[in-house]
Short mmCIF file of C-alpha atoms and ligand atoms in Angstrom, two decimals:
data_model
loop_
_atom_site.label_atom_id
_atom_site.label_comp_id
_atom_site.label_asym_id
_atom_site.label_seq_id
_atom_site.Cartn_x
_atom_site.Cartn_y
_atom_site.Cartn_z
CA MET A 798 7.76 -8.56 -18.19
CA LYS A 799 4.19 -9.30 -17.32
CA ILE A 800 1.00 -7.37 -17.81
CA ILE A 801 -1.84 -7.61 -15.30
CA GLU A 802 -5.15 -6.00 -16.24
CA VAL A 803 -7.31 -4.52 -13.63
CA CYS A 804 -10.88 -4.50 -14.95
CA LEU A 805 -13.35 -2.19 -13.28
CA LYS A 806 -16.81 -1.28 -14.06
CA ARG A 807 -16.11 1.88 -16.05
CA GLU A 808 -12.46 1.59 -16.81
CA LYS A 809 -9.73 -1.02 -16.97
CA TYR A 810 -5.96 -0.50 -16.82
CA PRO A 811 -2.85 -2.50 -17.22
CA ILE A 812 -0.03 -2.98 -14.61
CA TYR A 813 3.27 -3.48 -16.40
CA LEU A 814 5.24 -5.68 -13.93
CA GLY A 815 9.09 -5.86 -14.38
CA TYR A 816 9.23 -3.04 -16.92
CA PRO A 817 12.48 -1.10 -17.22
CA LEU A 818 12.07 2.61 -16.33
CA GLU A 819 14.52 3.55 -19.10
CA GLU A 820 12.07 2.48 -21.72
CA ILE A 821 8.97 4.11 -20.07
CA GLY A 822 8.62 6.64 -22.92
CA GLN A 823 7.37 3.98 -25.20
CA LEU A 824 4.39 3.39 -22.92
CA PHE A 825 3.53 7.05 -22.98
CA ILE A 826 3.37 6.88 -26.80
CA LYS A 827 1.27 3.72 -26.80
CA HIS A 828 -1.27 5.04 -24.44
CA GLU A 829 -1.50 8.63 -25.93
CA CYS A 830 -0.70 10.43 -22.72
CA GLY A 831 -0.61 13.97 -24.15
CA ASN A 832 2.53 16.18 -24.86
CA LYS A 833 3.23 17.40 -21.39
CA ILE A 834 4.15 15.15 -18.48
CA PHE A 835 4.45 16.47 -14.97
CA ILE A 836 6.39 14.28 -12.63
CA ILE A 837 5.72 14.17 -8.85
CA THR A 838 8.51 12.49 -6.72
CA ASP A 839 10.40 12.81 -3.51
CA GLU A 840 14.03 13.79 -2.87
CA ASN A 841 15.27 10.06 -2.34
CA VAL A 842 13.42 8.64 -5.31
CA SER A 843 14.41 11.52 -7.60
CA ARG A 844 18.16 10.98 -6.81
CA PHE A 845 18.03 7.40 -8.26
CA TYR A 846 15.36 7.48 -10.93
CA SER A 847 13.94 10.76 -12.09
CA ASN A 848 16.67 11.27 -14.77
CA ALA A 849 16.08 7.89 -16.37
CA VAL A 850 12.32 8.56 -16.41
CA ARG A 851 12.86 12.18 -17.78
CA HIS A 852 15.25 11.12 -20.42
CA SER A 853 13.05 8.27 -21.69
CA LEU A 854 10.11 10.61 -21.91
CA GLU A 855 11.98 13.38 -23.65
CA ASN A 856 13.34 10.78 -26.24
CA ALA A 857 9.77 9.96 -26.83
CA GLY A 858 9.10 13.58 -27.72
CA LYS A 859 7.38 14.77 -24.46
CA LYS A 860 7.80 18.04 -22.56
CA VAL A 861 8.55 17.19 -19.03
CA ASP A 862 8.58 19.05 -15.72
CA ILE A 863 9.42 17.53 -12.31
CA CYS A 864 8.46 18.56 -8.82
CA VAL A 865 10.27 17.07 -5.92
CA VAL A 866 8.67 17.03 -2.51
CA LYS A 867 10.26 16.14 0.79
CA PRO A 868 10.14 12.41 1.60
CA GLY A 869 7.77 11.05 4.27
CA GLU A 870 4.31 11.42 5.56
CA PRO A 871 4.53 15.14 6.45
CA SER A 872 4.37 15.95 2.71
CA LYS A 873 0.84 14.47 2.46
CA THR A 874 -1.04 17.60 3.14
CA ILE A 875 -3.48 19.95 1.28
CA LYS A 876 -0.66 22.57 1.38
CA THR A 877 1.65 20.41 -0.60
CA ALA A 878 -1.20 19.45 -2.91
CA TYR A 879 -1.92 23.18 -3.46
CA HIS A 880 1.70 23.78 -4.16
CA LEU A 881 1.73 21.12 -6.77
CA ILE A 882 -1.39 22.24 -8.45
CA GLU A 883 0.20 25.73 -8.77
CA LYS A 884 3.15 24.01 -10.45
CA CYS A 885 1.00 22.03 -12.91
CA SER A 886 -0.77 25.36 -13.86
CA GLN A 887 2.50 27.15 -14.40
CA PHE A 888 3.75 24.36 -16.55
CA GLY A 889 0.47 24.76 -18.62
CA LEU A 890 -0.64 21.13 -18.05
CA ASP A 891 -4.01 20.77 -19.69
CA ARG A 892 -6.71 18.09 -19.62
CA THR A 893 -5.02 15.99 -22.38
CA ASP A 894 -1.70 15.78 -20.46
CA THR A 895 -0.55 13.39 -17.67
CA ILE A 896 0.80 13.43 -14.11
CA ILE A 897 3.35 10.70 -13.00
CA ALA A 898 3.59 9.40 -9.44
CA LEU A 899 7.01 8.28 -9.02
CA GLY A 900 7.72 6.97 -5.61
CA GLY A 901 6.41 5.17 -2.50
CA GLY A 902 2.89 5.30 -0.96
CA VAL A 903 3.32 8.96 0.00
CA VAL A 904 4.09 10.22 -3.42
CA CYS A 905 1.48 7.91 -5.00
CA ASP A 906 -1.27 9.20 -2.52
CA LEU A 907 -0.35 12.79 -3.11
CA ALA A 908 0.05 12.75 -6.77
CA GLY A 909 -3.09 10.66 -7.20
CA PHE A 910 -4.87 13.21 -5.27
CA VAL A 911 -3.63 16.14 -7.28
CA ALA A 912 -4.38 14.29 -10.60
CA SER A 913 -7.88 13.56 -9.40
CA ILE A 914 -8.72 17.24 -8.76
CA TYR A 915 -6.68 19.37 -11.06
CA LEU A 916 -9.04 20.59 -13.94
CA ARG A 917 -11.63 18.13 -12.42
CA GLY A 918 -9.24 15.28 -12.99
CA ILE A 919 -6.55 14.41 -15.53
CA SER A 920 -4.79 11.15 -16.33
CA LEU A 921 -2.41 9.62 -13.90
CA VAL A 922 0.49 7.20 -14.36
CA SER A 923 1.63 5.46 -11.10
CA ILE A 924 5.26 4.21 -10.95
CA PRO A 925 5.41 2.72 -7.35
CA THR A 926 9.06 2.24 -6.13
CA THR A 927 8.49 0.69 -2.73
CA LEU A 928 7.57 -2.91 -1.98
CA LEU A 929 4.68 -1.71 0.01
CA ALA A 930 3.28 0.59 -2.78
CA GLN A 931 3.78 -2.04 -5.31
CA VAL A 932 1.92 -4.72 -3.63
CA ASP A 933 -0.67 -2.51 -1.95
CA ALA A 934 -1.13 0.99 -3.24
CA SER A 935 -0.90 0.32 -7.02
CA VAL A 936 -4.41 -1.31 -7.11
CA GLY A 937 -7.54 0.25 -5.81
CA GLY A 938 -7.46 3.78 -6.92
CA LYS A 939 -7.53 5.30 -3.51
CA ASN A 940 -5.55 8.45 -2.82
CA GLY A 941 -5.47 11.16 -0.23
CA VAL A 942 -3.83 13.61 2.09
CA ASN A 943 -3.86 13.91 5.80
CA LEU A 944 -5.44 16.48 8.10
CA PRO A 945 -3.75 17.60 11.42
CA TRP A 946 -6.14 15.34 13.28
CA GLY A 947 -6.11 12.22 11.15
CA LYS A 948 -4.49 10.33 8.24
CA ASN A 949 -6.11 10.11 4.81
CA LEU A 950 -9.22 12.27 5.77
CA VAL A 951 -9.33 13.94 2.41
CA GLY A 952 -9.12 12.04 -0.86
CA THR A 953 -10.89 10.57 -3.84
CA PHE A 954 -11.03 7.38 -6.07
CA HIS A 955 -9.05 8.01 -9.24
CA GLN A 956 -7.84 5.18 -11.37
CA PRO A 957 -4.48 5.28 -13.21
CA SER A 958 -4.23 5.15 -16.98
CA PHE A 959 -1.51 2.52 -16.29
CA VAL A 960 0.95 1.39 -13.59
CA VAL A 961 4.61 0.64 -14.17
CA MET A 962 6.75 -1.45 -11.79
CA ASP A 963 10.46 -1.87 -12.32
CA ILE A 964 11.44 -4.46 -9.74
CA SER A 965 15.12 -3.35 -9.79
CA THR A 966 13.97 -0.12 -8.04
CA LEU A 967 13.81 -2.28 -4.91
CA LYS A 968 17.57 -2.55 -4.85
CA THR A 969 18.11 0.92 -3.57
CA LEU A 970 15.13 0.65 -1.04
CA PRO A 971 16.30 0.60 2.66
CA GLU A 972 15.99 -2.80 4.39
CA ARG A 973 13.33 -1.54 6.82
CA GLU A 974 11.16 -0.51 3.90
CA ILE A 975 11.54 -3.94 2.36
CA SER A 976 10.42 -5.30 5.59
CA GLN A 977 7.26 -3.28 5.97
CA GLY A 978 6.30 -4.31 2.37
CA MET A 979 6.75 -7.97 3.42
CA ALA A 980 4.16 -7.34 6.23
CA GLU A 981 1.54 -6.78 3.45
CA VAL A 982 2.84 -9.68 1.54
CA ILE A 983 2.57 -11.96 4.50
CA LYS A 984 -1.16 -10.59 4.80
CA CYS A 985 -1.90 -11.51 1.20
CA GLY A 986 -0.72 -14.99 1.94
CA ILE A 987 -2.86 -15.38 5.03
CA ILE A 988 -6.07 -14.00 3.49
CA ARG A 989 -6.03 -15.72 0.14
CA SER A 990 -2.95 -17.71 -0.75
CA LYS A 991 -1.89 -20.75 1.03
CA LYS A 992 0.75 -21.27 -1.68
CA LEU A 993 2.29 -17.77 -0.99
CA PHE A 994 2.07 -18.36 2.75
CA GLN A 995 3.94 -21.64 2.53
CA PHE A 996 6.50 -20.28 0.09
CA LEU A 997 7.30 -17.50 2.61
CA LEU A 998 7.68 -20.06 5.50
CA SER A 999 9.80 -22.52 3.58
CA THR A 1000 12.15 -20.29 1.64
CA ASP A 1001 15.34 -18.77 2.86
CA LYS A 1002 15.14 -15.00 3.56
CA LYS A 1003 18.11 -14.12 1.11
CA GLU A 1004 16.46 -16.26 -1.65
CA ILE A 1005 13.10 -14.40 -1.26
CA LYS A 1006 14.49 -11.38 -2.92
CA ASN A 1007 15.06 -13.49 -6.17
CA HIS A 1008 11.39 -14.11 -6.31
CA PHE A 1009 9.93 -10.54 -5.86
CA ASP A 1010 8.40 -10.70 -9.36
CA SER A 1011 6.35 -13.65 -8.69
CA ILE A 1012 5.46 -12.54 -5.10
CA ILE A 1013 4.32 -8.99 -6.21
CA SER A 1014 2.40 -10.52 -8.98
CA GLU A 1015 0.64 -12.97 -6.69
CA CYS A 1016 -0.10 -10.05 -4.11
CA ILE A 1017 -1.51 -7.76 -6.97
CA THR A 1018 -3.64 -10.51 -8.31
CA ILE A 1019 -5.26 -11.10 -4.98
CA LYS A 1020 -5.92 -7.43 -4.32
CA LYS A 1021 -7.11 -6.85 -7.96
CA ARG A 1022 -9.76 -9.74 -7.63
CA VAL A 1023 -10.98 -8.22 -4.36
CA VAL A 1024 -11.08 -4.63 -5.75
CA GLU A 1025 -12.85 -5.75 -9.02
CA MET A 1026 -15.66 -7.10 -6.86
CA ASP A 1027 -16.03 -4.09 -4.60
CA GLU A 1028 -14.54 -1.06 -6.41
CA LYS A 1029 -15.78 1.62 -4.16
CA ASP A 1030 -15.42 -0.35 -0.85
CA THR A 1031 -19.13 -0.41 -0.16
CA LYS A 1032 -20.02 -4.18 -0.21
CA GLY A 1033 -17.83 -5.42 2.61
CA ILE A 1034 -15.75 -7.64 0.27
CA ARG A 1035 -12.68 -5.23 0.62
CA GLU A 1036 -12.87 -5.88 4.28
CA ILE A 1037 -10.65 -8.97 4.03
CA LEU A 1038 -7.80 -6.69 3.09
CA ASN A 1039 -8.19 -5.24 6.55
CA PHE A 1040 -6.83 -8.31 8.23
CA GLY A 1041 -4.15 -7.17 10.77
CA HIS A 1042 -5.14 -3.54 10.06
CA THR A 1043 -7.84 -3.03 12.80
CA ILE A 1044 -5.44 -3.46 15.64
CA GLY A 1045 -2.63 -2.27 13.40
CA HIS A 1046 -4.12 1.12 12.77
CA ALA A 1047 -4.89 1.51 16.43
CA ILE A 1048 -1.18 0.86 17.32
CA GLU A 1049 -0.04 3.15 14.46
CA ILE A 1050 -2.20 6.06 15.93
CA ASN A 1051 -0.40 5.47 19.21
CA SER A 1052 3.23 5.06 18.02
CA ARG A 1053 5.61 7.54 16.58
CA LYS A 1054 8.38 4.98 15.92
CA LEU A 1055 6.71 2.16 14.03
CA ASN A 1056 5.87 2.36 10.31
CA HIS A 1057 2.63 1.14 8.72
CA GLY A 1058 3.98 -2.38 7.99
CA GLU A 1059 5.34 -2.84 11.53
CA CYS A 1060 2.03 -1.99 13.02
CA VAL A 1061 0.27 -4.37 10.57
CA ALA A 1062 2.62 -7.11 11.69
CA LEU A 1063 1.73 -6.55 15.27
CA GLY A 1064 -2.03 -6.34 14.29
CA MET A 1065 -1.77 -9.63 12.59
CA ILE A 1066 -0.18 -11.46 15.41
CA CYS A 1067 -2.63 -9.99 18.04
CA GLU A 1068 -5.72 -10.69 15.76
CA THR A 1069 -4.46 -14.29 15.10
CA PHE A 1070 -4.18 -14.85 18.83
CA ILE A 1071 -7.76 -13.68 19.36
CA ALA A 1072 -8.81 -16.04 16.62
CA VAL A 1073 -7.12 -18.99 18.37
CA GLN A 1074 -8.84 -18.05 21.73
CA LYS A 1075 -12.18 -17.75 19.95
CA GLY A 1076 -11.59 -21.24 18.18
CA PHE A 1077 -11.39 -19.86 14.72
CA CYS A 1078 -7.83 -21.38 13.92
CA CYS A 1079 -5.28 -23.55 15.52
CA TYR A 1080 -2.28 -22.42 17.63
CA CYS A 1081 0.16 -23.43 14.96
CA LEU A 1082 -1.12 -20.75 12.63
CA PHE A 1083 -0.46 -18.09 15.16
CA GLU A 1084 3.09 -19.64 15.65
CA ASN A 1085 3.73 -19.68 11.76
CA ILE A 1086 2.70 -16.10 11.44
CA LYS A 1087 4.91 -14.99 14.38
CA GLU A 1088 7.83 -16.90 12.75
CA LEU A 1089 7.15 -15.10 9.48
CA VAL A 1090 7.03 -11.69 11.24
CA LYS A 1091 10.35 -12.37 12.98
CA LYS A 1092 11.94 -13.65 9.83
CA PHE A 1093 11.41 -10.27 8.12
CA ASN A 1094 12.69 -8.23 11.16
CA LEU A 1095 9.21 -6.92 11.94
CA PRO A 1096 8.44 -6.47 15.60
CA THR A 1097 6.30 -9.09 17.72
CA LYS A 1098 5.96 -6.89 20.82
CA THR A 1099 4.91 -3.33 21.66
CA ASN A 1100 4.79 -1.53 24.98
CA ILE A 1101 1.70 0.58 23.87
CA SER A 1102 -1.04 -0.15 26.49
CA SER A 1103 -4.27 -2.19 25.66
CA GLN A 1104 -6.13 0.85 27.05
CA LYS A 1105 -4.73 3.16 24.46
CA VAL A 1106 -5.36 0.76 21.59
CA VAL A 1107 -8.94 0.16 22.70
CA HIS A 1108 -9.52 3.91 22.96
CA SER A 1109 -8.37 4.47 19.33
CA LEU A 1110 -10.28 1.42 18.07
CA LEU A 1111 -13.50 2.88 19.38
CA PHE A 1112 -12.83 6.02 17.27
CA ASP A 1113 -11.70 4.28 14.11
CA LYS A 1114 -13.82 4.85 11.06
CA LYS A 1115 -14.24 0.95 10.67
CA THR A 1116 -16.04 0.75 13.96
CA LYS A 1117 -19.73 0.11 13.25
CA GLY A 1118 -22.18 1.24 16.06
CA GLY A 1119 -19.55 0.80 18.81
CA LYS A 1120 -18.93 -2.71 18.02
CA LEU A 1121 -15.59 -3.97 16.97
CA ARG A 1122 -15.65 -5.95 13.74
CA PHE A 1123 -12.65 -8.15 12.79
CA VAL A 1124 -11.26 -10.22 10.05
CA LEU A 1125 -9.96 -13.40 11.55
CA PRO A 1126 -7.88 -16.12 10.00
CA VAL A 1127 -9.20 -19.61 9.77
CA LYS A 1128 -6.30 -21.40 8.10
CA PRO A 1129 -3.63 -20.19 5.56
CA GLY A 1130 -5.38 -18.63 2.61
CA ALA A 1131 -8.86 -18.23 4.41
CA VAL A 1132 -10.29 -15.72 6.76
CA LYS A 1133 -13.67 -14.93 8.34
CA THR A 1134 -15.01 -11.51 8.07
CA GLY A 1135 -17.34 -9.48 10.31
CA VAL A 1136 -16.48 -11.16 13.57
CA GLU A 1137 -17.55 -9.05 16.53
CA ILE A 1138 -15.01 -8.86 19.26
CA SER A 1139 -15.45 -7.10 22.62
CA THR A 1140 -12.97 -4.62 23.89
CA ASN A 1141 -12.61 -6.97 26.99
CA ASP A 1142 -11.32 -9.71 24.67
CA ILE A 1143 -8.66 -7.37 23.48
CA ILE A 1144 -7.71 -6.10 26.85
CA SER A 1145 -7.60 -9.65 28.50
CA ASN A 1146 -5.43 -11.07 25.68
CA TRP A 1147 -3.09 -8.11 25.30
CA GLU A 1148 -0.19 -9.47 27.44
CA LYS A 1149 -0.66 -13.08 26.27
CA TRP A 1150 -0.12 -12.67 22.61
CA GLN A 1151 3.19 -10.88 23.30
P1 ADP B 1260 5.53 3.72 1.62
O1 ADP B 1260 4.20 4.15 2.25
O2 ADP B 1260 5.29 3.02 0.30
O3 ADP B 1260 6.51 3.24 2.49
P2 ADP B 1260 7.05 6.33 1.28
O4 ADP B 1260 6.81 7.16 0.15
O5 ADP B 1260 6.85 6.93 2.66
O6 ADP B 1260 6.25 5.15 1.11
O7 ADP B 1260 8.62 5.78 1.10
C1 ADP B 1260 9.33 5.28 2.09
C2 ADP B 1260 10.76 5.87 2.02
O8 ADP B 1260 11.51 5.11 1.03
C3 ADP B 1260 10.86 7.31 1.68
O9 ADP B 1260 11.89 7.96 2.43
C4 ADP B 1260 11.06 7.35 0.14
O10 ADP B 1260 11.86 8.50 -0.23
C5 ADP B 1260 12.09 6.06 0.08
N1 ADP B 1260 12.06 5.48 -1.24
C6 ADP B 1260 10.87 5.10 -1.92
N2 ADP B 1260 11.27 4.40 -2.87
C7 ADP B 1260 12.60 4.12 -2.99
C8 ADP B 1260 13.62 3.52 -3.78
N3 ADP B 1260 13.10 2.67 -4.85
N4 ADP B 1260 14.81 3.62 -3.35
C9 ADP B 1260 15.28 4.28 -2.31
N5 ADP B 1260 14.39 4.90 -1.45
C10 ADP B 1260 13.11 4.82 -1.69
ZN1 ZN B 1261 -1.85 -1.65 4.81
#
């Protein structure tokens, strides 16, 4: 077990990495989390893990209630949040008590949002159970729900009291979900860790699963350093985390089939190709990234048109004054931020990178 401390201006909290869920009750005693604990989870995760968490909390003397939502993005709505708030109230949850988010990014976003507004905010414990949520959503304190016309349009910043990751929860995670988490892992290597990038390239795919603890630890440490410098995402430092995400989001808006990680994989390839064309990095980096994307069964091609992507890019909240700002790779572990790229550059390179 390893503890990573996230140190923010007003608060700090630990991430317990490699902590068994069966013993989680001990942490709730240690952190004085109140008497009542309300667990928010989804059907798939609940099937495997809610009993273990419940028993451990009850053995630690806590009163526990669980609310199970439907898995997937459609649950991230104000309506579901309202339903959960009603349940918290019926359970008699007060300001000294705690909400647990037990699940992937959807559950963590939803439960984080509920914890941040119920009684003007109560304490939250995150237990991310997907690779994506472990490497990405566990640090940063962002939460939110979707509106019918866009994702994450309502939300807050609310830091957890602590985060618990039991790596063994990844054993039940479907392969496609592992792959989408690997897209964010690859991103971390490219933006900040040559060591991680090279490890991913040189290690056999099957062997990589045996190193999830150190891989996740490396990714969290990278994200934590960035977030510590730019907590509220106002200084432009967090921008480096957007590598692959500018094009990635535009693809995501236009695709029904691809998940977030798959879109980010495509975004990383496309953005790296543009970086090669603009002379920021060598062609071999483009080839290496493509090789990694293939290795983890992520897509390298899309039939979405450049026109659609450009249209979405121009409406993206990251667009400043109609100009497209990109994070481009320079070499493994290093990127350049704030590079202005024209829509023509995207359109003219669209076929070539694929
Ligand atoms: P993310 O944004 O992290 O991918 P989701 O909450 O959409 O998050 O989770 C993806 C899918 O994986 C959902 O169907 C969820 O129920 C399921 N899931 C999450 N964690 C696990 C796990 N440890 N084992 C099996 N299925 C899981
Ligand atoms: Zn992402």
